[in-house]
Amino acid sequence: MDIMEILRGRLIVSCQAAETSPLHATEHIVALARAVVLGGAQGVRIEGVRNVQTVRSAINLPIIGITKIAQSGSDVYITPSLEDVRSLAAAGADIIAFDATDRPRPVPVADIVLEIARLGKISMADISTLDEARQAIAAGADFVGTTLSGYTPYTVGAPAPDFALMRSLAEAGIPFVAEGRIWEPSQARRALELGAAFVVVGSAITRPDEIAKRFADAIADGQR
């Protein structure tokens, strides 16, 4: 099964819930995953080893697996260690995503990539700049995601979504996935037009608290 071809040009939905959310429980994440598949998602991005393992038993589509673990002395927290990589692979993730930003980190990007490859999985490097993307590909990553644009100190204020970064990646011939701050279907289509292999959408689909807030704020603004 060529996972990248299965996903090409399609929608992948990130099914995650903040710790403060009523949806922060494995059974709810599984329900979200099943629901978005019914809606046409061709794969899901799942946080947490237990969540990945449970979703794996519930759907037969590609899973992008990550962990989110705070690290002392580092802002890198998306799949930061080799043990995280091994646990996600054992849980059934097809693609393992990790933070590949240019910040102090517990494990070098090259070591993360090598471990993912050793386990027979596909590596997705979450980046925030073109230079980070180049470094990740040079280290052996299979592709990059624009996931962290706007979330590193040096990209705060970047456009949302960051179409300029996508355009630069395409011009540089770097295989990439569009992810991060995509709120409208038209933005997802534009990302594909710019050369994204596929599009990952999260909050706009799976975070009802944020969706409700957008509506509530818009209504309140209209009444002022």
Short mmCIF file of C-alpha atoms in Angstrom, two decimals:
data_model
loop_
_atom_site.label_atom_id
_atom_site.label_comp_id
_atom_site.label_asym_id
_atom_site.label_seq_id
_atom_site.Cartn_x
_atom_site.Cartn_y
_atom_site.Cartn_z
CA MET A 1 0.00 0.00 0.00
CA ASP A 2 1.50 3.34 -1.12
CA ILE A 3 0.28 5.57 1.67
CA MET A 4 1.42 8.81 0.06
CA GLU A 5 -0.52 8.02 -3.11
CA ILE A 6 -3.61 7.16 -1.07
CA LEU A 7 -3.38 10.57 0.62
CA ARG A 8 -2.39 12.64 -2.41
CA GLY A 9 -4.80 15.49 -3.04
CA ARG A 10 -7.02 14.47 -0.14
CA LEU A 11 -8.16 15.72 3.26
CA ILE A 12 -6.61 14.45 6.48
CA VAL A 13 -8.23 15.58 9.73
CA SER A 14 -6.34 16.21 12.94
CA CYS A 15 -8.46 14.74 15.74
CA GLN A 16 -7.06 16.19 18.94
CA ALA A 17 -8.49 17.79 22.06
CA ALA A 18 -6.87 20.14 24.56
CA GLU A 19 -6.61 18.90 28.13
CA THR A 20 -9.25 21.46 29.13
CA SER A 21 -11.73 20.21 26.52
CA PRO A 22 -14.68 17.92 27.39
CA LEU A 23 -13.51 15.87 24.38
CA HIS A 24 -10.17 15.06 26.01
CA ALA A 25 -10.74 11.30 26.30
CA THR A 26 -9.76 8.41 24.06
CA GLU A 27 -13.36 7.38 23.35
CA HIS A 28 -14.12 10.89 22.10
CA ILE A 29 -11.04 10.95 19.87
CA VAL A 30 -12.11 7.63 18.34
CA ALA A 31 -15.61 9.00 17.77
CA LEU A 32 -14.17 12.10 16.08
CA ALA A 33 -11.99 9.92 13.85
CA ARG A 34 -14.93 7.78 12.80
CA ALA A 35 -17.06 10.85 12.16
CA VAL A 36 -14.53 12.61 9.93
CA VAL A 37 -13.98 9.42 7.94
CA LEU A 38 -17.73 9.30 7.30
CA GLY A 39 -17.41 12.85 6.04
CA GLY A 40 -14.71 11.95 3.52
CA ALA A 41 -11.40 12.30 5.36
CA GLN A 42 -8.81 9.95 3.89
CA GLY A 43 -6.73 9.80 7.06
CA VAL A 44 -6.31 11.28 10.52
CA ARG A 45 -3.62 12.89 12.66
CA ILE A 46 -3.78 11.61 16.22
CA GLU A 47 -1.93 12.68 19.38
CA GLY A 48 -0.97 10.19 22.06
CA VAL A 49 0.12 6.57 21.94
CA ARG A 50 -3.06 5.20 23.50
CA ASN A 51 -5.21 7.27 21.15
CA VAL A 52 -3.26 6.07 18.12
CA GLN A 53 -3.58 2.45 19.21
CA THR A 54 -7.33 2.72 19.78
CA VAL A 55 -8.03 4.65 16.58
CA ARG A 56 -5.93 2.09 14.68
CA SER A 57 -8.38 -0.61 15.73
CA ALA A 58 -11.34 1.54 14.70
CA ILE A 59 -10.43 2.73 11.19
CA ASN A 60 -8.54 1.26 8.26
CA LEU A 61 -7.02 4.47 6.90
CA PRO A 62 -3.60 6.09 7.27
CA ILE A 63 -2.76 7.59 10.67
CA ILE A 64 -0.26 10.36 11.30
CA GLY A 65 0.86 9.81 14.87
CA ILE A 66 2.41 12.30 17.27
CA THR A 67 3.06 12.77 20.95
CA LYS A 68 3.03 16.09 22.77
CA ILE A 69 5.41 16.01 25.72
CA ALA A 70 6.92 19.09 27.36
CA GLN A 71 10.70 18.99 27.62
CA SER A 72 12.85 20.72 30.21
CA GLY A 73 15.06 23.31 28.53
CA SER A 74 13.39 22.99 25.12
CA ASP A 75 10.26 24.29 23.42
CA VAL A 76 10.21 21.21 21.17
CA TYR A 77 7.35 18.99 22.33
CA ILE A 78 5.93 17.23 19.25
CA THR A 79 7.38 13.69 19.25
CA PRO A 80 10.61 14.88 20.90
CA SER A 81 12.29 11.54 21.69
CA LEU A 82 13.25 8.25 20.10
CA GLU A 83 11.08 6.44 22.63
CA ASP A 84 8.09 8.45 21.42
CA VAL A 85 8.86 7.36 17.87
CA ARG A 86 9.07 3.71 18.89
CA SER A 87 5.85 3.85 20.89
CA LEU A 88 3.92 5.48 18.04
CA ALA A 89 5.23 2.92 15.55
CA ALA A 90 4.21 0.07 17.83
CA ALA A 91 0.77 1.63 18.29
CA GLY A 92 0.10 1.54 14.56
CA ALA A 93 0.97 4.97 13.17
CA ASP A 94 1.77 4.91 9.45
CA ILE A 95 3.37 8.34 9.40
CA ILE A 96 5.20 9.80 12.39
CA ALA A 97 5.33 13.58 12.60
CA PHE A 98 7.82 15.47 14.74
CA ASP A 99 9.00 19.00 15.45
CA ALA A 100 11.86 19.86 13.10
CA THR A 101 12.15 23.54 13.97
CA ASP A 102 15.53 25.17 14.52
CA ARG A 103 15.35 25.30 18.31
CA PRO A 104 17.21 23.56 21.15
CA ARG A 105 16.05 19.96 21.16
CA PRO A 106 16.63 16.76 23.14
CA VAL A 107 17.36 14.64 20.05
CA PRO A 108 18.78 15.76 16.67
CA VAL A 109 16.39 15.75 13.73
CA ALA A 110 18.60 13.28 11.86
CA ASP A 111 18.35 10.76 14.71
CA ILE A 112 14.55 11.03 14.78
CA VAL A 113 14.38 10.52 11.01
CA LEU A 114 16.71 7.52 11.10
CA GLU A 115 14.67 5.84 13.82
CA ILE A 116 11.42 6.38 11.92
CA ALA A 117 12.99 4.86 8.80
CA ARG A 118 14.43 1.94 10.78
CA LEU A 119 10.92 1.13 11.98
CA GLY A 120 9.58 1.17 8.43
CA LYS A 121 7.45 4.28 8.89
CA ILE A 122 7.15 7.55 6.96
CA SER A 123 8.60 10.71 8.49
CA MET A 124 6.80 14.07 8.48
CA ALA A 125 8.89 17.02 9.67
CA ASP A 126 6.78 19.82 11.15
CA ILE A 127 8.54 23.07 10.23
CA SER A 128 7.94 26.81 10.33
CA THR A 129 10.39 28.15 7.72
CA LEU A 130 11.92 27.25 4.37
CA ASP A 131 15.38 26.84 5.92
CA GLU A 132 14.01 24.35 8.46
CA ALA A 133 12.40 22.43 5.62
CA ARG A 134 15.67 22.27 3.72
CA GLN A 135 17.49 21.03 6.81
CA ALA A 136 14.84 18.38 7.50
CA ILE A 137 14.95 17.02 3.95
CA ALA A 138 18.76 17.03 4.05
CA ALA A 139 18.49 14.96 7.25
CA GLY A 140 16.38 12.42 5.38
CA ALA A 141 12.77 13.36 6.20
CA ASP A 142 10.27 12.05 3.67
CA PHE A 143 8.32 15.33 3.57
CA VAL A 144 7.61 18.42 5.63
CA GLY A 145 4.46 20.00 7.01
CA THR A 146 3.84 23.73 7.39
CA THR A 147 2.35 22.90 10.79
CA LEU A 148 4.43 25.22 12.95
CA SER A 149 4.42 28.40 10.87
CA GLY A 150 3.17 31.11 13.21
CA TYR A 151 3.99 29.06 16.31
CA THR A 152 7.73 29.65 16.65
CA PRO A 153 9.07 32.92 18.09
CA TYR A 154 10.57 33.90 14.74
CA THR A 155 7.36 33.27 12.72
CA VAL A 156 4.82 34.96 14.99
CA GLY A 157 2.58 37.04 12.75
CA ALA A 158 3.10 34.85 9.68
CA PRO A 159 0.08 34.80 7.34
CA ALA A 160 -2.66 32.32 8.18
CA PRO A 161 -2.52 30.00 6.32
CA ASP A 162 1.08 30.57 5.28
CA PHE A 163 0.65 30.39 1.51
CA ALA A 164 3.94 32.23 1.02
CA LEU A 165 5.80 29.41 2.77
CA MET A 166 3.93 26.83 0.70
CA ARG A 167 4.88 28.66 -2.48
CA SER A 168 8.53 28.78 -1.42
CA LEU A 169 8.54 25.07 -0.63
CA ALA A 170 7.07 24.26 -4.03
CA GLU A 171 9.60 26.47 -5.82
CA ALA A 172 12.41 24.75 -3.91
CA GLY A 173 11.11 21.31 -4.92
CA ILE A 174 10.53 20.27 -1.31
CA PRO A 175 7.68 17.77 -0.82
CA PHE A 176 5.24 19.29 1.64
CA VAL A 177 1.88 18.97 3.30
CA ALA A 178 -0.29 21.98 4.15
CA GLU A 179 -1.19 22.10 7.83
CA GLY A 180 -1.84 24.87 10.29
CA ARG A 181 -4.51 27.58 10.61
CA ILE A 182 -6.58 26.36 7.67
CA TRP A 183 -10.18 27.39 8.39
CA GLU A 184 -11.96 27.39 5.03
CA PRO A 185 -12.40 24.81 2.23
CA SER A 186 -11.19 27.44 -0.24
CA GLN A 187 -7.91 27.66 1.68
CA ALA A 188 -7.47 23.90 1.48
CA ARG A 189 -8.03 23.99 -2.28
CA ARG A 190 -5.53 26.83 -2.63
CA ALA A 191 -2.92 24.84 -0.72
CA LEU A 192 -3.30 21.95 -3.17
CA GLU A 193 -3.03 24.37 -6.09
CA LEU A 194 0.26 25.59 -4.63
CA GLY A 195 1.64 22.05 -4.62
CA ALA A 196 0.75 20.50 -1.27
CA ALA A 197 0.65 16.70 -1.41
CA PHE A 198 -2.41 16.74 0.85
CA VAL A 199 -4.05 18.99 3.44
CA VAL A 200 -4.37 18.48 7.19
CA VAL A 201 -7.18 20.39 8.92
CA GLY A 202 -7.79 20.29 12.65
CA SER A 203 -9.50 22.97 14.72
CA ALA A 204 -11.88 24.05 11.95
CA ILE A 205 -13.41 20.57 12.02
CA THR A 206 -12.77 18.90 15.37
CA ARG A 207 -12.73 21.65 18.01
CA PRO A 208 -16.34 22.72 18.60
CA ASP A 209 -15.32 25.17 21.31
CA GLU A 210 -13.19 27.13 18.84
CA ILE A 211 -15.79 26.84 16.08
CA ALA A 212 -18.51 28.12 18.41
CA LYS A 213 -16.28 30.99 19.53
CA ARG A 214 -15.78 32.13 15.93
CA PHE A 215 -19.54 32.29 15.42
CA ALA A 216 -20.19 33.92 18.79
CA ASP A 217 -17.50 36.55 18.24
CA ALA A 218 -18.75 37.32 14.73
CA ILE A 219 -22.31 37.75 15.99
CA ALA A 220 -21.15 39.96 18.86
CA ASP A 221 -19.09 42.11 16.49
CA GLY A 222 -22.12 42.59 14.26
CA GLN A 223 -24.20 43.87 17.17
CA ARG A 224 -21.76 46.56 18.26
#
